Amino acid sequence: MNRMSEGEGWPEMGAEQETRHRKGRFVPWTLLAMWVVVLALAFPFAGKLGGAEQNRAVDYLPSSADSTQVAKIQEALPGGEATDLVVVYHRDGGLTDADRSTAQTQIDEVAAAHKLTAVPEPVPSEDGETLMYPVSTTEPGQDDELRNALVEDVRASVEGGDGLSADVGGPGGLQADMSEVFASLDGPLLYTTVAVVAVLLILIYRSPVLWLVPLFTAGAANFLAMAVTYGLHEWFGLTVTGQSSGVLSILVFGAGTDYALLIVSRYREELRRIERPYDAMVAALRGCGPAVLASSGTVAAGLLCLLAADLNSSRGMGPQGTVGVLSALVAMMTLLPALLVLLGRRVFWPLVPAFGSEVRQRRSVFAAMGSSAGRRPLTVLATGAVLLGALALGTLNLTGSLKQEDNFTDRPESIAAGETLAGAFPERGAQPIEVVVPAARADRALAKVRGTQGVAAAEPGRTADGWSEITVFAEAPPESAGEIATIEALREELDGGYVGGPSAQQIDLQDTNSRDRWVVVPLVLVSVLLILIGLLRSLVAPLILVGAVVAVWAAALGIGGLVFEPVFGFAGTDPGLPLLTFVFLVALGVDYGIFLMHRMREESLSGLEPAPAALKALSSTGAVIASAGLVLAATFSVLTNMPLVMLVEMGFVIAVGVLLDTFLVRTYLVTSASVALGRKVWWPGPLSKAPAAAPAAEREPVGVA
């Protein structure tokens, strides 16, 4: 009877094996073909993303901001499409007659080559060292590329030499410089990111072939993310900035490579136990898939919370970052496994995991670190908390918000022109405050503006469509405390009017970022907590993970406060830095907690007590988490080589935070907290109460007939 049962079971088992074999042959090829189609469809759109970027300060602001309203009204006024430039000539010790003659000749050439709204008249400084020519033209209209080309043409016509400086600035010059900087980011940023990831993967895998697979997969994911983002911009009006586009590629390569490291590590482990690569990959995805899905889910949920932000740039970064993370997830869960299965075991050469082989057991660094945390968990926790708290105090050293001219790591020509004007005309601000008021009350408003404390001069401007423009110059320098007070006073005085201009835009940026922090931060914390609770079936473990990443964020921001001005020489902090670094560090930092805690839960379910489970989980995942942390930190550190201070600050804080999270918080603090709490770490889930199950039997290699 027993023999008969066995005989009856053989055909069924053979059929299952045959089905699995067919899947093993066809599923990878099907997935690869699907990706070829997807990338072919994405090709026409991915390359257009750079042209969709909006990088003016007003593009970052919400439509409700005063300065945004001013910009919209000005565009509708006669000549609203004008490009305004300021040509500045300067010589220390005083301009010579030859200098003035050279300047006039060059300005005449500009006037002959372009249709200017008025003949530029020279404005000399009292000390005779500076000569300013206002230049305005509607020739390029509102086409940004034509505006930038106009600025470059004017700069080509304006030349100094022999001690005479000649710079082209003004709003048009500043916008051209900003556009040039953002345009220069795309290529170098992507190439540097790819190079950094490639080097790290080669060092991690020690294989001449294996590193190419996750790198190629991340590149495909980035290509898809760019195409989808462009589609969202075209169809739903998603705001795309140079900042968000740069972060998109870094996020795809950083997060995608992290997922790849986890999948490849588990796949290598399963190849020693299971003979056929397809079956080993299925087992690997079953084992680490939930952690990867939850990890990407926390990042996506955290980034989507930015939709609640009022700032256009932050709100646009939410969906854009989410697209990047989900593209990386889909690629790493489909394309990466397909390529690995098709390439077979030989992709790991020279360290090929042989079927039935055992990993050489040796005491790892992470096992030793875990043991030290396990021996004195409370001491380790207290020491770590004190260290993070001390680092967080560095936030008190963060300087005020960045001025517009301080946002470049290198001084562009427009900033040089502005600085020269500020020194040559100290009696009034070098850049105007733009005021628009209802046309019916223009005269009364002009009188109020002129009577406002801190106003040096005010002149009526254009009028149309029921609005009148007033150009105001403050007594105080641009973006100083005195000018800020003048802008605030004007806003209080003018009923029904709006106050804008570059300085007002910076004020609105700071105010909006402050408001967004109070709204977005709680949403991020709640959404991440809910995902962790669902994954870990616990309240305590998620609270530990979230509390740890918040502490890491504060410490990383504190380190930034200690180095930004004293070491890097930055004159301020980007207003959006606290919010964006919080979202990224909390969402990305929880990833590593998920990798660790999910493995800890697996070990606990297999019968281990909490302390041994925590130490075994750290020993098993420590190398993968360390590798993933290094890759993510390295990709974000690429931003520190960019020419914009806001990108440098963001890249630095996130990179430092990831390293703190990887090598201090996950390794020591989370492990020691788990050891100290014991089963309470899983409260109120079943693991917090149920007795340990019998240890699972040692897994044997699974052959395939």
XYZ file of C-alpha atoms in Angstrom:
705
model
C 0.000 0.000 0.000
C 2.805 2.332 0.904
C 4.650 1.395 -2.270
C 1.471 2.000 -4.277
C 1.041 5.427 -2.716
C 4.572 6.268 -3.578
C 4.084 5.096 -7.132
C 0.939 7.180 -7.472
C 2.748 10.234 -6.202
C 5.626 10.074 -8.701
C 3.747 11.287 -11.792
C 2.289 14.195 -9.847
C 5.703 15.273 -8.578
C 7.143 14.919 -12.044
C 4.431 17.155 -13.483
C 5.162 19.828 -10.913
C 8.827 19.689 -11.713
C 8.150 19.873 -15.439
C 5.928 22.937 -14.929
C 8.615 24.581 -12.839
C 11.219 23.793 -15.471
C 9.107 25.386 -18.177
C 8.676 28.499 -16.068
C 12.361 28.554 -15.450
C 12.955 28.651 -19.197
C 10.233 31.062 -20.307
C 9.470 33.480 -17.435
C 12.882 35.228 -17.492
C 12.763 35.642 -21.266
C 9.211 36.995 -21.041
C 10.214 39.547 -18.415
C 13.222 40.609 -20.454
C 11.051 41.058 -23.562
C 8.559 43.136 -21.575
C 11.339 45.461 -20.435
C 12.586 45.879 -23.989
C 9.093 47.037 -24.966
C 8.774 49.336 -21.948
C 12.106 51.029 -22.583
C 11.312 51.437 -26.278
C 8.052 53.189 -25.374
C 9.812 55.347 -22.755
C 12.607 56.448 -25.097
C 10.781 59.417 -26.730
C 9.871 60.919 -23.357
C 12.852 60.363 -21.057
C 15.113 62.776 -22.928
C 12.548 65.580 -22.688
C 12.593 65.813 -18.889
C 15.412 68.391 -18.814
C 13.375 70.755 -20.975
C 10.468 70.571 -18.514
C 12.444 71.978 -15.589
C 11.301 75.241 -13.971
C 14.096 76.818 -11.957
C 13.034 80.391 -11.217
C 12.549 81.170 -7.537
C 8.919 82.044 -8.252
C 8.395 78.576 -9.774
C 9.164 77.053 -6.378
C 6.526 79.148 -4.610
C 2.803 78.438 -4.152
C 0.347 80.409 -6.273
C -1.023 82.077 -3.140
C 2.263 83.781 -2.243
C 2.463 87.572 -2.696
C 5.572 87.347 -4.850
C 3.931 84.732 -7.106
C 0.942 87.017 -7.652
C 3.276 89.884 -8.534
C 5.130 87.754 -11.091
C 1.876 86.644 -12.755
C 0.495 90.184 -12.949
C 3.782 91.553 -14.290
C 3.811 89.000 -17.111
C 0.380 90.279 -18.216
C 1.434 93.944 -18.176
C 2.746 95.634 -21.344
C 6.343 94.518 -21.758
C 5.834 91.805 -19.176
C 7.756 89.425 -21.351
C 10.795 91.723 -21.247
C 14.240 90.488 -20.301
C 15.876 93.044 -17.998
C 19.666 93.183 -17.767
C 22.169 95.464 -16.095
C 25.596 95.977 -17.683
C 28.142 97.062 -15.074
C 31.593 98.532 -15.827
C 34.004 99.069 -12.953
C 37.613 100.082 -12.387
C 39.226 100.479 -8.990
C 40.533 104.026 -8.636
C 38.095 105.466 -11.173
C 36.988 104.931 -14.773
C 39.057 106.594 -17.501
C 37.730 108.398 -20.580
C 38.850 105.401 -22.620
C 36.802 103.122 -20.328
C 33.679 105.225 -20.844
C 34.253 105.284 -24.581
C 34.701 101.496 -24.653
C 31.551 101.021 -22.613
C 29.455 103.248 -24.851
C 30.739 101.552 -27.994
C 29.866 98.123 -26.659
C 26.398 99.225 -25.532
C 25.792 100.713 -28.981
C 26.689 97.334 -30.484
C 24.162 95.630 -28.209
C 21.484 98.196 -29.167
C 22.198 97.688 -32.867
C 22.007 93.895 -32.582
C 18.808 93.710 -30.531
C 15.444 95.472 -30.329
C 15.647 97.262 -26.993
C 12.637 98.854 -25.300
C 14.632 102.058 -24.737
C 18.059 103.486 -25.455
C 20.303 102.531 -22.501
C 21.457 105.592 -20.556
C 24.615 105.435 -18.403
C 24.223 105.794 -14.627
C 27.573 106.688 -12.984
C 28.374 106.137 -9.319
C 29.367 109.093 -7.140
C 32.924 107.825 -6.714
C 33.401 107.556 -10.494
C 34.479 103.910 -10.336
C 31.313 102.295 -11.703
C 29.089 102.841 -14.727
C 25.726 101.068 -15.024
C 23.597 100.606 -18.171
C 20.032 99.220 -17.793
C 19.210 97.081 -20.846
C 15.706 95.793 -21.533
C 14.235 93.958 -24.518
C 11.108 91.966 -25.363
C 12.898 90.259 -28.229
C 13.067 86.712 -26.791
C 9.538 86.849 -25.343
C 8.922 84.240 -22.645
C 11.037 81.517 -24.240
C 13.691 80.593 -21.677
C 16.129 79.243 -24.251
C 15.924 82.443 -26.297
C 16.355 84.541 -23.138
C 19.476 82.624 -22.185
C 20.824 82.964 -25.725
C 20.211 86.727 -25.558
C 22.163 87.008 -22.309
C 25.065 85.055 -23.771
C 25.073 87.291 -26.851
C 25.137 90.465 -24.729
C 27.951 89.033 -22.623
C 29.914 88.246 -25.766
C 29.616 91.917 -26.783
C 30.581 93.276 -23.360
C 34.260 92.883 -22.514
C 36.634 94.419 -20.014
C 40.377 94.038 -19.670
C 43.461 95.839 -18.321
C 41.811 96.443 -14.949
C 38.345 97.221 -16.339
C 35.666 94.709 -15.320
C 32.498 94.313 -17.366
C 29.681 92.126 -16.030
C 26.110 91.491 -17.142
C 23.649 90.992 -14.307
C 20.115 91.939 -13.404
C 17.116 89.559 -13.253
C 17.760 88.238 -16.769
C 21.431 87.603 -16.072
C 20.677 85.829 -12.786
C 18.090 83.602 -14.433
C 20.499 82.728 -17.246
C 23.203 81.790 -14.738
C 20.746 79.686 -12.753
C 19.578 77.911 -15.921
C 23.169 77.243 -16.959
C 23.970 75.712 -13.581
C 20.946 73.419 -13.621
C 21.577 72.451 -17.245
C 25.115 71.472 -16.302
C 23.891 69.134 -13.557
C 22.175 66.445 -15.617
C 25.148 64.866 -17.368
C 27.846 65.125 -14.664
C 25.416 64.163 -11.912
C 24.280 61.011 -13.682
C 27.762 59.988 -14.837
C 29.267 60.526 -11.397
C 26.464 58.586 -9.727
C 26.892 55.655 -12.124
C 30.664 55.675 -11.613
C 30.369 55.717 -7.811
C 27.836 52.876 -7.775
C 29.932 50.848 -10.228
C 33.087 51.129 -8.114
C 31.262 50.158 -4.929
C 29.552 47.181 -6.561
C 32.884 45.915 -7.908
C 34.384 46.139 -4.413
C 31.360 44.492 -2.800
C 30.918 41.606 -5.237
C 34.567 41.070 -6.243
C 33.350 39.802 -9.596
C 34.132 41.135 -13.082
C 30.567 40.504 -14.289
C 28.063 40.513 -11.426
C 28.280 44.261 -10.741
C 27.059 45.033 -14.256
C 23.674 43.385 -13.681
C 22.327 45.631 -10.884
C 23.953 48.660 -12.486
C 22.264 47.987 -15.828
C 18.961 47.355 -14.050
C 19.210 50.631 -12.125
C 19.932 52.448 -15.388
C 16.793 50.965 -16.951
C 14.776 51.993 -13.885
C 16.137 55.535 -14.102
C 15.214 55.723 -17.779
C 11.664 54.598 -16.981
C 11.369 57.038 -14.068
C 12.405 59.977 -16.253
C 9.809 59.080 -18.885
C 6.991 58.686 -16.343
C 7.942 61.946 -14.631
C 7.815 63.789 -17.931
C 4.381 62.288 -18.549
C 3.150 63.506 -15.160
C 4.471 66.968 -15.981
C 2.705 67.084 -19.330
C -0.593 65.531 -18.279
C -1.016 66.758 -14.696
C 1.196 69.835 -14.506
C 3.699 68.311 -12.069
C 6.343 70.886 -11.117
C 9.793 69.644 -12.165
C 12.884 71.500 -10.942
C 16.585 70.960 -11.394
C 16.762 69.980 -7.739
C 14.088 67.283 -8.009
C 15.489 65.929 -11.289
C 18.926 65.555 -9.731
C 17.527 63.813 -6.665
C 15.468 61.486 -8.906
C 18.507 59.814 -10.478
C 20.318 59.539 -7.167
C 17.253 58.031 -5.510
C 16.775 55.456 -8.280
C 20.401 54.345 -8.262
C 20.772 54.493 -4.479
C 17.532 52.782 -3.453
C 17.574 50.434 -6.447
C 21.089 49.236 -5.668
C 20.072 48.685 -2.038
C 17.235 46.417 -3.136
C 19.583 44.624 -5.516
C 22.105 43.969 -2.758
C 19.443 42.371 -0.572
C 18.014 40.242 -3.396
C 21.405 39.091 -4.700
C 22.572 38.222 -1.183
C 19.499 36.090 -0.529
C 19.733 34.546 -4.030
C 23.353 33.535 -3.419
C 22.251 31.945 -0.154
C 19.471 29.970 -1.866
C 21.748 28.788 -4.699
C 23.723 26.776 -2.148
C 20.517 25.025 -1.091
C 18.573 24.775 -4.363
C 19.991 23.364 -7.584
C 18.199 25.308 -10.322
C 18.659 29.119 -10.502
C 14.977 29.762 -11.267
C 13.830 27.874 -8.161
C 16.525 29.544 -6.073
C 15.367 32.970 -7.262
C 11.734 32.162 -6.424
C 12.802 31.165 -2.922
C 14.949 34.291 -2.591
C 12.112 36.608 -3.601
C 9.755 34.847 -1.211
C 12.234 35.334 1.587
C 13.286 38.956 1.080
C 10.412 40.186 -1.067
C 8.258 41.386 1.860
C 11.157 43.412 3.265
C 11.899 44.982 -0.127
C 8.220 45.778 -0.704
C 7.821 47.281 2.753
C 11.064 49.207 2.342
C 9.971 50.764 -0.933
C 6.522 51.330 0.542
C 7.876 53.420 3.400
C 9.956 55.553 1.044
C 7.031 56.026 -1.348
C 4.612 56.830 1.478
C 7.025 59.290 3.046
C 7.656 61.065 -0.236
C 3.955 61.209 -1.106
C 3.413 63.133 2.120
C 5.145 66.010 0.340
C 1.924 66.424 -1.647
C 0.615 68.196 1.441
C 3.372 70.816 1.115
C 2.417 74.278 -0.084
C 5.761 74.855 -1.798
C 5.528 73.853 -5.467
C 9.044 72.423 -5.578
C 8.515 70.227 -2.499
C 5.069 69.123 -3.638
C 6.471 68.187 -7.060
C 9.367 66.257 -5.531
C 6.930 63.929 -3.743
C 5.423 62.226 -6.817
C 8.727 62.451 -8.694
C 10.626 60.680 -5.927
C 7.839 58.117 -5.583
C 8.039 57.358 -9.305
C 11.780 56.852 -8.910
C 11.448 54.451 -5.968
C 8.651 52.435 -7.581
C 10.568 52.245 -10.875
C 13.571 50.923 -8.945
C 11.352 48.425 -7.118
C 9.724 47.089 -10.288
C 13.071 46.790 -12.065
C 14.784 45.026 -9.177
C 11.880 42.611 -8.660
C 11.506 41.698 -12.352
C 14.405 42.653 -14.625
C 17.179 41.891 -12.122
C 15.903 38.366 -11.282
C 15.356 37.634 -14.973
C 18.918 38.603 -15.889
C 20.424 36.694 -12.956
C 18.480 33.523 -13.777
C 19.390 33.694 -17.468
C 23.065 34.197 -16.679
C 23.054 31.317 -14.185
C 25.577 30.612 -11.463
C 28.491 31.726 -13.624
C 27.516 35.368 -13.080
C 29.081 35.088 -9.599
C 32.483 34.031 -10.962
C 35.020 33.643 -9.423
C 33.078 33.182 -6.152
C 30.434 30.820 -7.546
C 28.018 29.442 -4.903
C 28.063 25.682 -5.551
C 24.936 23.621 -4.953
C 25.126 21.838 -1.599
C 28.132 23.846 -0.428
C 28.357 25.482 2.951
C 29.449 29.027 3.641
C 32.742 29.067 5.457
C 31.842 30.020 8.971
C 33.906 32.778 10.445
C 33.210 35.383 13.053
C 32.140 38.514 11.243
C 32.727 42.060 12.333
C 29.003 42.502 12.768
C 28.723 39.432 14.951
C 31.409 40.913 17.197
C 29.667 44.298 17.227
C 26.359 42.642 18.022
C 27.912 40.689 20.877
C 29.278 43.875 22.425
C 25.844 45.465 22.155
C 24.231 42.352 23.604
C 26.495 42.175 26.675
C 25.686 45.697 27.933
C 22.577 46.802 26.047
C 21.557 49.587 28.423
C 25.054 51.063 28.484
C 25.226 51.005 24.700
C 21.792 52.626 24.435
C 22.670 55.396 26.863
C 26.006 56.103 25.188
C 24.448 56.212 21.753
C 21.634 58.490 22.887
C 24.097 60.917 24.489
C 26.255 60.951 21.359
C 23.321 61.628 19.022
C 21.975 64.277 21.373
C 25.325 66.042 21.511
C 25.601 66.058 17.730
C 22.058 67.392 17.420
C 23.091 70.476 19.407
C 25.021 71.530 16.316
C 21.699 72.645 14.801
C 21.984 75.708 17.031
C 24.916 76.754 14.864
C 22.899 76.724 11.626
C 22.954 80.199 10.121
C 19.997 82.045 8.616
C 18.422 81.404 5.229
C 20.592 81.600 2.141
C 20.471 84.791 0.148
C 19.976 84.404 -3.567
C 23.525 85.487 -4.353
C 24.949 82.995 -1.843
C 23.341 79.943 -3.419
C 26.243 79.352 -5.834
C 29.447 77.613 -4.803
C 31.256 79.611 -7.507
C 30.431 83.272 -8.139
C 28.683 83.656 -11.527
C 28.769 86.875 -13.521
C 25.331 88.086 -12.441
C 26.314 87.863 -8.772
C 29.558 89.740 -9.453
C 27.542 92.488 -11.158
C 25.163 92.695 -8.199
C 27.999 92.951 -5.690
C 29.621 95.725 -7.703
C 26.330 97.650 -7.823
C 25.784 97.213 -4.080
C 29.176 98.778 -3.390
C 28.793 101.543 -5.987
C 25.298 102.659 -4.955
C 25.167 102.206 -1.178
C 22.468 104.828 -0.834
C 19.815 102.385 -2.053
C 19.251 98.691 -2.685
C 20.764 97.241 -5.801
C 17.664 95.237 -6.722
C 14.097 96.528 -6.819
C 11.091 95.550 -4.736
C 8.194 95.041 -7.123
C 4.760 96.261 -6.010
C 1.471 95.873 -7.895
C -1.714 97.611 -6.781
C -5.218 98.095 -8.215
C -4.986 100.794 -10.901
C -7.849 102.765 -9.348
C -5.766 103.330 -6.218
C -2.361 103.694 -7.848
C -1.735 107.345 -6.856
C -2.733 106.813 -3.243
C -0.677 103.604 -3.093
C 2.375 105.387 -4.519
C 2.125 108.019 -1.784
C 1.886 105.288 0.877
C 4.865 103.464 -0.562
C 7.010 106.607 -0.591
C 6.019 107.310 2.994
C 6.906 103.825 4.223
C 9.917 103.661 6.507
C 12.967 102.182 4.772
C 11.944 103.173 1.221
C 14.638 105.149 -0.621
C 12.763 105.687 -3.890
C 9.562 104.603 -5.619
C 8.533 105.185 -9.217
C 5.270 104.337 -11.013
C 5.504 101.696 -13.706
C 3.245 100.010 -16.211
C -0.550 99.907 -15.993
C -2.969 97.472 -17.665
C -5.862 95.112 -16.902
C -6.750 96.989 -13.726
C -3.266 96.786 -12.173
C -0.450 99.282 -11.772
C 3.196 98.538 -11.080
C 5.425 100.466 -8.664
C 9.186 99.917 -8.613
C 10.610 100.414 -5.118
C 14.196 100.635 -3.888
C 14.906 100.108 -0.204
C 17.515 102.000 1.799
C 18.941 98.721 3.095
C 20.953 96.194 1.029
C 19.114 93.284 -0.632
C 17.890 90.516 1.679
C 19.193 92.289 4.761
C 17.173 92.631 7.967
C 16.445 96.239 7.034
C 15.055 95.347 3.615
C 12.989 92.503 5.091
C 11.448 94.983 7.532
C 10.672 97.326 4.624
C 8.952 94.552 2.653
C 6.870 93.538 5.656
C 5.915 97.164 6.266
C 4.826 97.555 2.637
C 2.658 94.459 2.877
C 0.946 95.841 5.946
C 0.386 99.260 4.375
C -0.981 98.158 1.004
C -4.546 96.925 1.110
C -5.359 94.824 -1.952
C -1.829 95.080 -3.365
C 1.025 92.607 -3.593
C 4.740 92.950 -2.848
C 7.196 90.804 -4.789
C 10.630 90.767 -6.351
C 13.696 88.628 -5.560
C 13.926 89.513 -1.862
C 10.209 89.032 -1.288
C 10.457 85.645 -2.991
C 13.107 84.556 -0.498
C 10.875 85.653 2.395
C 7.945 83.710 0.972
C 10.155 80.648 0.468
C 11.191 80.710 4.106
C 7.639 81.239 5.401
C 6.195 78.490 3.211
C 8.892 76.018 4.204
C 8.194 76.743 7.864
C 4.482 76.067 7.349
C 5.186 72.878 5.402
C 7.320 71.420 8.194
C 4.406 71.555 10.623
C 2.147 69.772 8.127
C 4.390 67.245 6.381
C 6.523 65.967 9.270
C 3.587 64.490 11.277
C 2.181 62.916 8.108
C 5.519 61.233 7.343
C 5.813 59.861 10.871
C 2.275 58.474 10.909
C 2.462 56.898 7.443
C 5.821 55.217 8.114
C 4.618 53.960 11.500
C 1.507 52.394 9.998
C 3.530 50.510 7.381
C 5.973 49.240 9.996
C 3.162 48.142 12.298
C 1.588 46.174 9.462
C 4.894 44.526 8.547
C 6.269 43.749 12.011
C 2.954 43.067 13.818
C 4.150 45.212 16.678
C 3.902 48.708 18.130
C 7.141 48.808 20.074
C 9.526 47.810 17.261
C 8.160 50.439 14.851
C 8.415 53.129 17.531
C 12.054 52.163 18.113
C 12.854 52.367 14.410
C 11.099 55.688 13.852
C 12.565 57.236 17.000
C 16.023 56.117 15.890
C 15.802 57.679 12.430
C 14.448 60.953 13.855
C 17.459 61.056 16.182
C 19.747 60.360 13.233
C 18.187 63.229 11.267
C 18.722 65.662 14.137
C 22.335 64.514 14.583
C 23.109 64.748 10.856
C 21.596 68.221 10.670
C 23.656 69.151 13.719
C 26.860 67.995 12.020
C 25.863 70.165 9.080
C 25.559 73.128 11.420
C 29.091 72.473 12.647
C 30.681 72.414 9.175
C 28.581 74.446 6.733
C 29.909 77.867 7.678
C 33.195 77.105 9.521
C 34.468 74.493 7.013
C 32.557 74.983 3.747
C 32.200 78.742 4.062
C 28.470 78.771 3.305
C 26.701 81.997 4.221
C 23.402 80.389 5.145
C 21.143 77.353 5.051
C 18.621 76.534 2.359
C 15.108 77.063 3.817
C 13.932 73.675 2.532
C 16.842 71.715 4.023
C 15.219 70.600 7.321
C 12.031 69.330 5.680
C 13.564 67.531 2.688
C 16.345 65.886 4.682
C 13.787 64.771 7.274
C 11.594 63.118 4.647
C 14.509 61.375 2.943
C 16.327 60.264 6.090
C 13.216 58.960 7.822
C 11.920 57.159 4.732
C 15.293 55.791 3.612
C 16.661 55.169 7.097
C 13.710 52.991 8.050
C 14.710 50.753 5.107
C 17.661 49.349 7.004
C 15.551 48.919 10.109
C 13.109 46.897 8.031
C 15.897 44.677 6.675
C 17.158 44.027 10.201
C 13.847 43.718 12.045
C 12.238 41.552 9.372
C 15.133 39.079 9.609
C 14.940 39.286 13.421
C 11.258 38.390 13.235
C 12.039 35.447 10.944
C 14.577 34.135 13.447
C 12.124 34.616 16.317
C 9.446 32.708 14.426
C 11.942 29.885 13.912
C 12.176 29.482 17.674
C 15.055 31.683 18.808
C 14.727 33.841 21.889
C 14.768 37.632 21.231
C 18.390 38.229 22.194
C 19.884 35.427 20.057
C 17.450 36.337 17.255
C 18.637 39.943 17.292
C 22.293 38.952 17.234
C 21.806 36.360 14.488
C 19.814 38.842 12.390
C 22.597 41.395 12.718
C 25.223 38.825 11.855
C 23.213 37.696 8.786
C 22.216 41.103 7.442
C 25.003 43.326 8.784
C 27.216 43.071 5.701
C 24.290 43.650 3.328
C 23.026 46.633 5.327
C 26.535 48.085 5.527
C 26.999 47.683 1.778
C 23.599 49.217 1.075
C 24.309 52.102 3.425
C 27.647 52.811 1.806
C 26.082 52.807 -1.659
C 23.225 55.103 -0.648
C 25.520 57.494 1.229
C 27.951 57.564 -1.691
C 25.219 58.337 -4.220
C 23.864 61.241 -2.179
C 27.390 62.500 -1.516
C 27.648 63.080 -5.284
C 25.485 66.155 -4.666
C 28.293 67.719 -2.610
C 30.258 68.258 -5.844
C 27.454 70.239 -7.465
C 27.692 74.044 -7.953
C 24.613 74.919 -5.859
C 24.787 75.282 -2.085
C 21.292 73.879 -1.552
C 22.296 70.621 -3.293
C 25.600 70.408 -1.421
C 23.865 70.856 1.937
C 21.176 68.298 1.144
C 23.666 65.721 -0.120
C 25.914 66.179 2.909
C 23.178 65.852 5.544
C 21.575 62.797 3.915
C 24.915 61.035 3.323
C 26.054 61.638 6.916
C 22.662 60.571 8.235
C 22.718 57.317 6.260
C 26.195 56.487 7.577
C 25.139 57.205 11.165
C 22.061 55.088 10.680
C 23.987 52.199 9.127
C 26.962 51.924 11.433
C 25.677 53.288 14.736
C 21.920 53.073 15.006
C 21.202 49.757 13.237
C 24.311 47.988 14.463
C 24.333 49.094 18.080
C 21.241 50.977 19.189
C 18.441 48.965 17.557
C 20.192 45.690 18.396
C 20.816 46.666 22.020
C 17.240 47.944 22.391
C 15.920 44.630 21.080
C 18.119 42.686 23.487
C 17.152 44.885 26.440
C 13.413 44.674 25.754
C 13.325 40.973 24.958
C 9.881 39.791 23.886
C 8.420 43.191 24.694
C 9.893 44.474 21.440
C 7.112 42.567 19.626
C 4.285 43.842 21.845
C 1.353 43.425 21.419
C 1.879 40.816 18.677
C 1.890 37.054 19.246
C 5.687 36.927 19.500
C 5.530 39.033 22.653
C 3.510 36.377 24.482
C 3.832 32.988 22.850
C 6.551 30.624 24.034
C 9.352 29.880 21.625
C 8.572 27.286 19.007
C 10.825 24.355 18.451
C 13.851 25.332 16.404
C 13.416 24.727 12.708
C 15.326 21.840 11.236
C 18.483 22.649 9.345
C 17.595 23.244 5.729
C 19.003 20.693 3.325
C 19.977 21.280 -0.307
C 17.022 20.779 -2.610
C 17.861 18.964 -5.812
C 15.748 19.104 -8.937
C 15.329 16.070 -11.088
